[in-house]
CSV table of C-alpha atoms in Angstrom, one decimal:
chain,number,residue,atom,x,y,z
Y,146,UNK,CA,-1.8,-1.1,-5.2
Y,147,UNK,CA,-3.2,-1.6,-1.6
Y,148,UNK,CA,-1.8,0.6,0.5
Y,149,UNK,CA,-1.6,1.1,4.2
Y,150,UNK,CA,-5.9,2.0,4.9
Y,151,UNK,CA,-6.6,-0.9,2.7
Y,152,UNK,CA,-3.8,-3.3,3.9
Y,153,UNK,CA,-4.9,-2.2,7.7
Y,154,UNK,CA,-8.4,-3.3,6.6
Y,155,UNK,CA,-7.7,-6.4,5.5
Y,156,UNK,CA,-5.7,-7.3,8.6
Y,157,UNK,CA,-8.8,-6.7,10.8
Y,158,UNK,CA,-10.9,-8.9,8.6
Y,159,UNK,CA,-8.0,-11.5,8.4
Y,160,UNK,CA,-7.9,-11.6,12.2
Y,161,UNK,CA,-11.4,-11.3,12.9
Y,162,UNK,CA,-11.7,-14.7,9.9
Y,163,UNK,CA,-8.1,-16.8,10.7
Y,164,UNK,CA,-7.3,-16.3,14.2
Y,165,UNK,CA,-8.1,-19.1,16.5
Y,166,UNK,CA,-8.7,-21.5,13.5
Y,167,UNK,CA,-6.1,-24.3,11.9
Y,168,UNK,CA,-4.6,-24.4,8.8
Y,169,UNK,CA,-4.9,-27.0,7.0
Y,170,UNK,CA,-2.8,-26.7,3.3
Y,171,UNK,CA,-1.0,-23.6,2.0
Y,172,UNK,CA,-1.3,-24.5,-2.0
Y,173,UNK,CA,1.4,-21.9,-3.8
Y,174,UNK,CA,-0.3,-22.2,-7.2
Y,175,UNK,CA,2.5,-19.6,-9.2
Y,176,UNK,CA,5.7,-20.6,-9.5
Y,177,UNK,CA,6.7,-16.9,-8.8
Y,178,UNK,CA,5.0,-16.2,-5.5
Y,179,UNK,CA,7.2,-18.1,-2.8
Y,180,UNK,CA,10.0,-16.1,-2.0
Y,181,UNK,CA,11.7,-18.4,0.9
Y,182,UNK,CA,12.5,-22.4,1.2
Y,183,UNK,CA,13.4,-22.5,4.6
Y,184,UNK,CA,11.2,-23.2,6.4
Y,185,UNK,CA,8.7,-24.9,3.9
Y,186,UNK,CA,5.0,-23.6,3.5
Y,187,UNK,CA,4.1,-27.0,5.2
Y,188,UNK,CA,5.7,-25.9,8.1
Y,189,UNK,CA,2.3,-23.9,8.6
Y,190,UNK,CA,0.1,-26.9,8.0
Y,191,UNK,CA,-1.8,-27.9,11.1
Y,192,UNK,CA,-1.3,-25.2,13.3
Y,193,UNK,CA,-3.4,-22.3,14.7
Y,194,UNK,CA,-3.2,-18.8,13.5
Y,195,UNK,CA,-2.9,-16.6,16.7
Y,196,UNK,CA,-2.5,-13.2,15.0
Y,197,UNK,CA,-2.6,-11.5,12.1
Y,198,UNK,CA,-0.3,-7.9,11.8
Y,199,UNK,CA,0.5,-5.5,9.9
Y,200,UNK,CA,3.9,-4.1,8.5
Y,201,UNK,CA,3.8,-1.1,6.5
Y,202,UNK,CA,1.8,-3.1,3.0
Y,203,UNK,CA,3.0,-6.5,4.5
Y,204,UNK,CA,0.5,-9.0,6.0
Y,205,UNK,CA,1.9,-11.2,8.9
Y,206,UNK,CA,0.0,-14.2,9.8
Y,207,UNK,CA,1.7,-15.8,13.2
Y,208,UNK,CA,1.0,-19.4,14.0
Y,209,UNK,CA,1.2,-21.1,17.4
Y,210,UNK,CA,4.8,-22.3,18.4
Y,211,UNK,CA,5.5,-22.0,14.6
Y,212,UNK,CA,6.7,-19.9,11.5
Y,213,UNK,CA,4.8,-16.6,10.1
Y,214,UNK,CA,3.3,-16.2,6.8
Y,215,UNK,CA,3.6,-12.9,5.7
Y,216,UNK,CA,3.1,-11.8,2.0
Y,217,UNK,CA,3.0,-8.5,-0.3
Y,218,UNK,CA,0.1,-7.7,-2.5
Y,219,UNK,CA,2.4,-5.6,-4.6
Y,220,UNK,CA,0.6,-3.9,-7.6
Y,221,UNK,CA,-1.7,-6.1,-9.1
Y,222,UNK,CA,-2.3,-8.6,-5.6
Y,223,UNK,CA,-5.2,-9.2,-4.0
Y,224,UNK,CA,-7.0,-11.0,-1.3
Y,225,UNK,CA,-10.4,-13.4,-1.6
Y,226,UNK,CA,-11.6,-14.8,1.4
Y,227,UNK,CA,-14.2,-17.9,0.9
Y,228,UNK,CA,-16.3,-19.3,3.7
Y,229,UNK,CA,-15.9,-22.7,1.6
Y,230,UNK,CA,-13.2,-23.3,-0.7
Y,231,UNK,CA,-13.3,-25.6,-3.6
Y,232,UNK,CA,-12.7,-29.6,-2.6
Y,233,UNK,CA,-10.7,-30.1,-5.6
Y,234,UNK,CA,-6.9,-28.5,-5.2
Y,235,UNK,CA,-6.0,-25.7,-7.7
Y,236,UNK,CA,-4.4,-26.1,-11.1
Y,237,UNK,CA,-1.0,-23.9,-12.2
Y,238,UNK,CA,-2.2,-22.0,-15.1
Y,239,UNK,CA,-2.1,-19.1,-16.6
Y,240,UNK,CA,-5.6,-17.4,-14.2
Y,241,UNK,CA,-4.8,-14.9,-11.7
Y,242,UNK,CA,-4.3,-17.6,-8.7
Y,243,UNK,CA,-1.0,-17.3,-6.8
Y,244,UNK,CA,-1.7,-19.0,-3.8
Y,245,UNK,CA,-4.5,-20.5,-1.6
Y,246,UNK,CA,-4.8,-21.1,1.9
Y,247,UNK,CA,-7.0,-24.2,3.2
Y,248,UNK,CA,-8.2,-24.4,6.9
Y,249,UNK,CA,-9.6,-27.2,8.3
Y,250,UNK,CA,-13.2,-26.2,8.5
Y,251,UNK,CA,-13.2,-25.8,4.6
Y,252,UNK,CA,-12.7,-22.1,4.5
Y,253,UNK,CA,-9.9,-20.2,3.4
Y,254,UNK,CA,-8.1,-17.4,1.0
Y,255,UNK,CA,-7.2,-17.0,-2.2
Y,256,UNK,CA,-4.0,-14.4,-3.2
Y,257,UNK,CA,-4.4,-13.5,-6.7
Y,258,UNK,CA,-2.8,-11.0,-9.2
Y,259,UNK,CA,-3.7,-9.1,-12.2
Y,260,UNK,CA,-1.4,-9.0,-15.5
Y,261,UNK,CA,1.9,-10.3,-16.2
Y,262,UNK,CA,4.4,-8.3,-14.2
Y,263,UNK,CA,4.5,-10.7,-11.6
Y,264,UNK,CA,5.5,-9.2,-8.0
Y,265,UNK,CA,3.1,-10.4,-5.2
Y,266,UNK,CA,5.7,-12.3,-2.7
Y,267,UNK,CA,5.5,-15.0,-0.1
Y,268,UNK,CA,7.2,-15.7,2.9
Y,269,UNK,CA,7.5,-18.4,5.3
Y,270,UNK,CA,10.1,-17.2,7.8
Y,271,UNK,CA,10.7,-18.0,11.4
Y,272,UNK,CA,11.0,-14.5,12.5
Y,273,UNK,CA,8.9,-11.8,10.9
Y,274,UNK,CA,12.5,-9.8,10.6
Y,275,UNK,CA,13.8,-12.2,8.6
Y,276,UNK,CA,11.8,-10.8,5.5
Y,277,UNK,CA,14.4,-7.9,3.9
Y,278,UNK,CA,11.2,-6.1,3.0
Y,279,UNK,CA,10.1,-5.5,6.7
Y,280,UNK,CA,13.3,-5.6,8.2
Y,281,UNK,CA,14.2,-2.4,6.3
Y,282,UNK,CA,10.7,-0.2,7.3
Y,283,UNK,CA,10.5,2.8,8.5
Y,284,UNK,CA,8.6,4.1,11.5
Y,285,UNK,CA,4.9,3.5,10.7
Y,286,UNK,CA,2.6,6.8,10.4
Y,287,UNK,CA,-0.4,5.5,12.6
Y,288,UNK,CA,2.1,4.6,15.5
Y,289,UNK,CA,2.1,6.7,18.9
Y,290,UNK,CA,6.0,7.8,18.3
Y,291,UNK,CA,5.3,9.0,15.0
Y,292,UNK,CA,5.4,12.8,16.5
Y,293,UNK,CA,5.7,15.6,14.3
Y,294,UNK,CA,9.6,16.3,16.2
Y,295,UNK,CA,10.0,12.7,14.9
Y,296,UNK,CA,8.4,13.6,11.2
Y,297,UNK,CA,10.9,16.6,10.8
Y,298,UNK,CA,13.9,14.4,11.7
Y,299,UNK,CA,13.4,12.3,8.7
Y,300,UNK,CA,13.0,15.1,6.3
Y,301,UNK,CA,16.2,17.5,7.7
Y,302,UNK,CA,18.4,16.0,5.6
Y,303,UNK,CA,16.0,14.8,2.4
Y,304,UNK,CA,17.2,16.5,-1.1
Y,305,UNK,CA,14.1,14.7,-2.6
Y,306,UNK,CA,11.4,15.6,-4.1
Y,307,UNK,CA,8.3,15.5,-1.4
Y,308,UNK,CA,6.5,12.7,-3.7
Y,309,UNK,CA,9.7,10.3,-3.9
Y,310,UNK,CA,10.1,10.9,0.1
Y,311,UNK,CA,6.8,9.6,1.4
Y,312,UNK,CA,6.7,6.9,-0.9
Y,313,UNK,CA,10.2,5.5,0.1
Y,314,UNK,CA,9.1,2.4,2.4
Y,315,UNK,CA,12.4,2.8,4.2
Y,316,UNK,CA,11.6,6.8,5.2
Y,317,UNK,CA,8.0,6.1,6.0
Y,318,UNK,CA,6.2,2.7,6.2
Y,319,UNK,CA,2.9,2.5,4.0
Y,320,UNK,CA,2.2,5.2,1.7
Y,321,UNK,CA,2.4,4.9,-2.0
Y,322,UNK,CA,1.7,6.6,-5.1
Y,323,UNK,CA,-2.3,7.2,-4.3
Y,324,UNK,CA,-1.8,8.1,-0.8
Y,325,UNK,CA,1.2,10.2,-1.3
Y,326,UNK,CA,-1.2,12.5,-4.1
Y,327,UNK,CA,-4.0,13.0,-1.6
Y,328,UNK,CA,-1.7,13.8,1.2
Y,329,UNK,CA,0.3,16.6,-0.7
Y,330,UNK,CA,-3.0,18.1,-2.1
Y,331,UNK,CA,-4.8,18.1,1.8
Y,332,UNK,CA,-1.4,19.9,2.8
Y,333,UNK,CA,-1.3,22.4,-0.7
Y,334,UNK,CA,2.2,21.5,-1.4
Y,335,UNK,CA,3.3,20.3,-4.6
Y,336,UNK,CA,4.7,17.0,-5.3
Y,337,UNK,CA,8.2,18.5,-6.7
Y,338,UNK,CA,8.9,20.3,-3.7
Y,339,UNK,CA,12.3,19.2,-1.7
Y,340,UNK,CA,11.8,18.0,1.6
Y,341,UNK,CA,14.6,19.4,2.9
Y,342,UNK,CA,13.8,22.7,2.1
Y,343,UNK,CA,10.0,23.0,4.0
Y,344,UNK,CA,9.8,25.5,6.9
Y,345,UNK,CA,8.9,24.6,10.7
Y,346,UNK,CA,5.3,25.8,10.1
Y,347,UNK,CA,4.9,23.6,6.7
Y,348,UNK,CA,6.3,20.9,8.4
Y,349,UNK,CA,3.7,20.7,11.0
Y,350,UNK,CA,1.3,21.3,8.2
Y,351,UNK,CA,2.0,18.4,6.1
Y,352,UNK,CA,2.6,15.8,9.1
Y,353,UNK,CA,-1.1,16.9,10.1
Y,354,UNK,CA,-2.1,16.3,6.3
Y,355,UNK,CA,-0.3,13.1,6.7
Y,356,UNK,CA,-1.8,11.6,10.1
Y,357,UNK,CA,-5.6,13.4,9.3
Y,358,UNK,CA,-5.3,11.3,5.4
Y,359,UNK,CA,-4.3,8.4,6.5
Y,360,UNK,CA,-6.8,7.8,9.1
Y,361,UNK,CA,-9.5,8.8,7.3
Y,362,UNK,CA,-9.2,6.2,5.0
Y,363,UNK,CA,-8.7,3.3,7.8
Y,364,UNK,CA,-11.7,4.5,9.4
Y,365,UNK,CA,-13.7,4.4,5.6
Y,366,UNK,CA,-12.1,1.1,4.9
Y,367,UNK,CA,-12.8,-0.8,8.4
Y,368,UNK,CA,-15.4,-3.5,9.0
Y,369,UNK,CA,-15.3,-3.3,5.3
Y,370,UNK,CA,-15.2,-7.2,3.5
Y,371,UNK,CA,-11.9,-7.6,1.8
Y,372,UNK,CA,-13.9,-8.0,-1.9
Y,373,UNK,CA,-15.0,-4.2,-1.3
Y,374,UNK,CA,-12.1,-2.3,-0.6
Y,375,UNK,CA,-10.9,-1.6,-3.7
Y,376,UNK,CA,-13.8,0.2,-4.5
Y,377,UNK,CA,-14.0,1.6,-1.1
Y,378,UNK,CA,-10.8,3.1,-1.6
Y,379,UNK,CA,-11.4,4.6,-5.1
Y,380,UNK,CA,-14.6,6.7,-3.8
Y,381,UNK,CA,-12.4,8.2,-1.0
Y,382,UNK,CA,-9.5,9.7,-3.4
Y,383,UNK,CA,-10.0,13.2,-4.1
Y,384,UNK,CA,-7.3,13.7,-6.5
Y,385,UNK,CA,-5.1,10.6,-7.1
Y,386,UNK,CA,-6.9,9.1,-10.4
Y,387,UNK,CA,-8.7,11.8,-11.4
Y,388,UNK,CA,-7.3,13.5,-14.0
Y,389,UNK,CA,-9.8,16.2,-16.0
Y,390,UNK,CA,-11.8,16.1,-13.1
Y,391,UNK,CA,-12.5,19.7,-11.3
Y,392,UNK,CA,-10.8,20.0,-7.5
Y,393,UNK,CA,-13.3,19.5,-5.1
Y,394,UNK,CA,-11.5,21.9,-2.8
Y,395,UNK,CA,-11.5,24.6,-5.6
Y,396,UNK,CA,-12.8,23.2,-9.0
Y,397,UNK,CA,-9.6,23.7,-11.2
Y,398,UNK,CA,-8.6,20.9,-13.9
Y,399,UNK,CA,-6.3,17.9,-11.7
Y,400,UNK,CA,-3.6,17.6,-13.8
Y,401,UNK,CA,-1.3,14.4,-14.2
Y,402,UNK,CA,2.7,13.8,-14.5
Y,403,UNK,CA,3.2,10.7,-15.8
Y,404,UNK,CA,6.2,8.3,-15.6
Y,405,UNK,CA,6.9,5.3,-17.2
Y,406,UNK,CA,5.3,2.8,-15.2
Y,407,UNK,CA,3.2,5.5,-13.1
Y,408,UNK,CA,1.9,8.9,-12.4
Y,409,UNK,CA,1.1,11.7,-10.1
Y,410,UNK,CA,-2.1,14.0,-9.9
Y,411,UNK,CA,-2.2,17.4,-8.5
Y,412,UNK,CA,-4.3,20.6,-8.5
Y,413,UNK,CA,-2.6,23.6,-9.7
Y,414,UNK,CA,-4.5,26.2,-7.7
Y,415,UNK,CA,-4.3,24.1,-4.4
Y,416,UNK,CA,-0.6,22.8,-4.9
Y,417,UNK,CA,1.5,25.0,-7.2
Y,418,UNK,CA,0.1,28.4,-7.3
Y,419,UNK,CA,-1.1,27.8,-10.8
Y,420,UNK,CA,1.9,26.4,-12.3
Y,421,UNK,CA,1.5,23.6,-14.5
Y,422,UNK,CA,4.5,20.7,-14.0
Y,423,UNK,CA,6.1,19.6,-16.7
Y,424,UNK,CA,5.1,15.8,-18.1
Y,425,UNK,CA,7.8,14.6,-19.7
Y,426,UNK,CA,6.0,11.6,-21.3
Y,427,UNK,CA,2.9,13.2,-22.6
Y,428,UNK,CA,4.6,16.3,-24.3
Y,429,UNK,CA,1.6,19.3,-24.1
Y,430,UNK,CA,3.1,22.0,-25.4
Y,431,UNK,CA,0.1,23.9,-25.8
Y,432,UNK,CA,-0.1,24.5,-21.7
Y,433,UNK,CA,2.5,26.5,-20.5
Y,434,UNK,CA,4.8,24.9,-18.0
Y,435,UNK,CA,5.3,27.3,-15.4
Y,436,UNK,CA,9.0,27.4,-14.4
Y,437,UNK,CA,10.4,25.4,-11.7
Y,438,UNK,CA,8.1,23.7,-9.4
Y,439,UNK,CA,8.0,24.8,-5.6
């Protein structure tokens, strides 16, 4: 799933490639992708893109004196940019195409999505607040305000587990499940930890991990094309996706929870003294589990 870096990414290449040009035709190829009726997609259609934002993993395109288009990759979404689109309008099928955007000058973007869980969503909204999904965001990480005072307010009263916490869009805007991995391992905490129950000095440690992670990664990923930043962000992760592999803060085993539609990753010697977590799904009873996590 992009995730804030790669989503930040993409809205510098989408407003160094849309803004100041027209659009032409907004072609929603899947029936599942529009989300809103009011105001229609052709509502778009001949005006000029005059910014492109983002909001938390949303994409915002603004258009002069008229409606935004702002979408979701979700899981499986993804952005192609062409600097000449097909002539021939798309055909509903069963391919990855979702939607396509047209400008006048022939160029244009394609949002796709992998697989059969479809998710990506469309809006064409008259107010970027009208979408529920960025009406209900929390503060963004990369923003000025986002203090460490600020960071500690959101956690005081969190019985979660650290993992669930920063991927809750409505706690924090951005982070997900690959993210969230590489930021508990740069601050040595495990994923099972409650928020609630972190001291003033780990605190401070884990909104450092937090800011240091995240921009990191939007400095790897900018100026990047969108078609590489997939694999841009890949090569960055240390631990998230790399179960078996050896720590390369301290070369133990990263080890994997898995749920039923996801997992985690972690390393034991960095994050949990040790301990192995229990998986639930895979079931190893020949590594002992360690207890309770901390």
């Amino acid at each position: 799933m992009p995730e804030l870096p790669e989503v930040e990414a993409l809205a510098g290449f989408l407003a160094g490639h849309l803004t100041g040009r027209t659009v032409e035709r907004v072609l929603p190829v899947a029936v599942s992708v529009l989300k809103t009726y009011d105001p229609p997609l052709s509502a778009v259609e001949g005006r000029r893109v005059t910014a492109v934002t983002r909001y938390g993993k949303f994409l915002d395109l603004a258009t002069d004196g008229g409606p935004h288009l702002a979408f979701h990759l979700a899981r499986a979404g993804w952005l192609r940019w062409h600097d000449r689109l097909p002539d021939a309008p798309p055909r509903p099928g069963r391919g990855p195409l979702a939607l396509r955007l047209r400008l006048t000058d022939g160029a244009g973007f394609d949002l796709t999505e992998a697989g059969t869980r479809k998710r990506l969503a469309v809006h064409c909204v008259h107010e970027v607040s009208d979408v529920p999904g960025i009406a209900r965001l929390g503060p963004d990480p990369l923003a000025p305000d986002f203090t460490r005072d600020a960071f500690a307010a959101l956690l005081r009263d969190e019985r979660r587990q650290l993992k669930g916490v920063l991927r809750d869009q409505g706690v924090i805007a951005g982070i997900g499940n690959a993210y969230s991995d590489e930021i508990l391992h740069a601050a040595r905490m495990s994923p099972f930890k409650l928020a609630a129950s972190l001291t003033e000095d780990e605190i401070t440690t884990l909104h450092e991990a937090l800011g240091t992670t995240l921009r990191e990664a939007v400095e790897r990923a900018r100026g990047h094309a969108a078609a590489d930043l997939k694999a841009e962000k890949k090569s960055g992760l240390r631990v998230h996706g790399r179960t078996g592999q050896p720590c390369p803060v301290c070369g133990d085993t990263i080890r994997e929870v898995s749920y039923r539609d996801s997992s985690l990753q972690y390393c034991p010697t960095c994050q949990t003294a040790g301990k192995l977590l229990a998986d639930r799904r895979l079931s190893l009873p020949q590594l002992p589990l360690g207890g309770a996590p901390s």
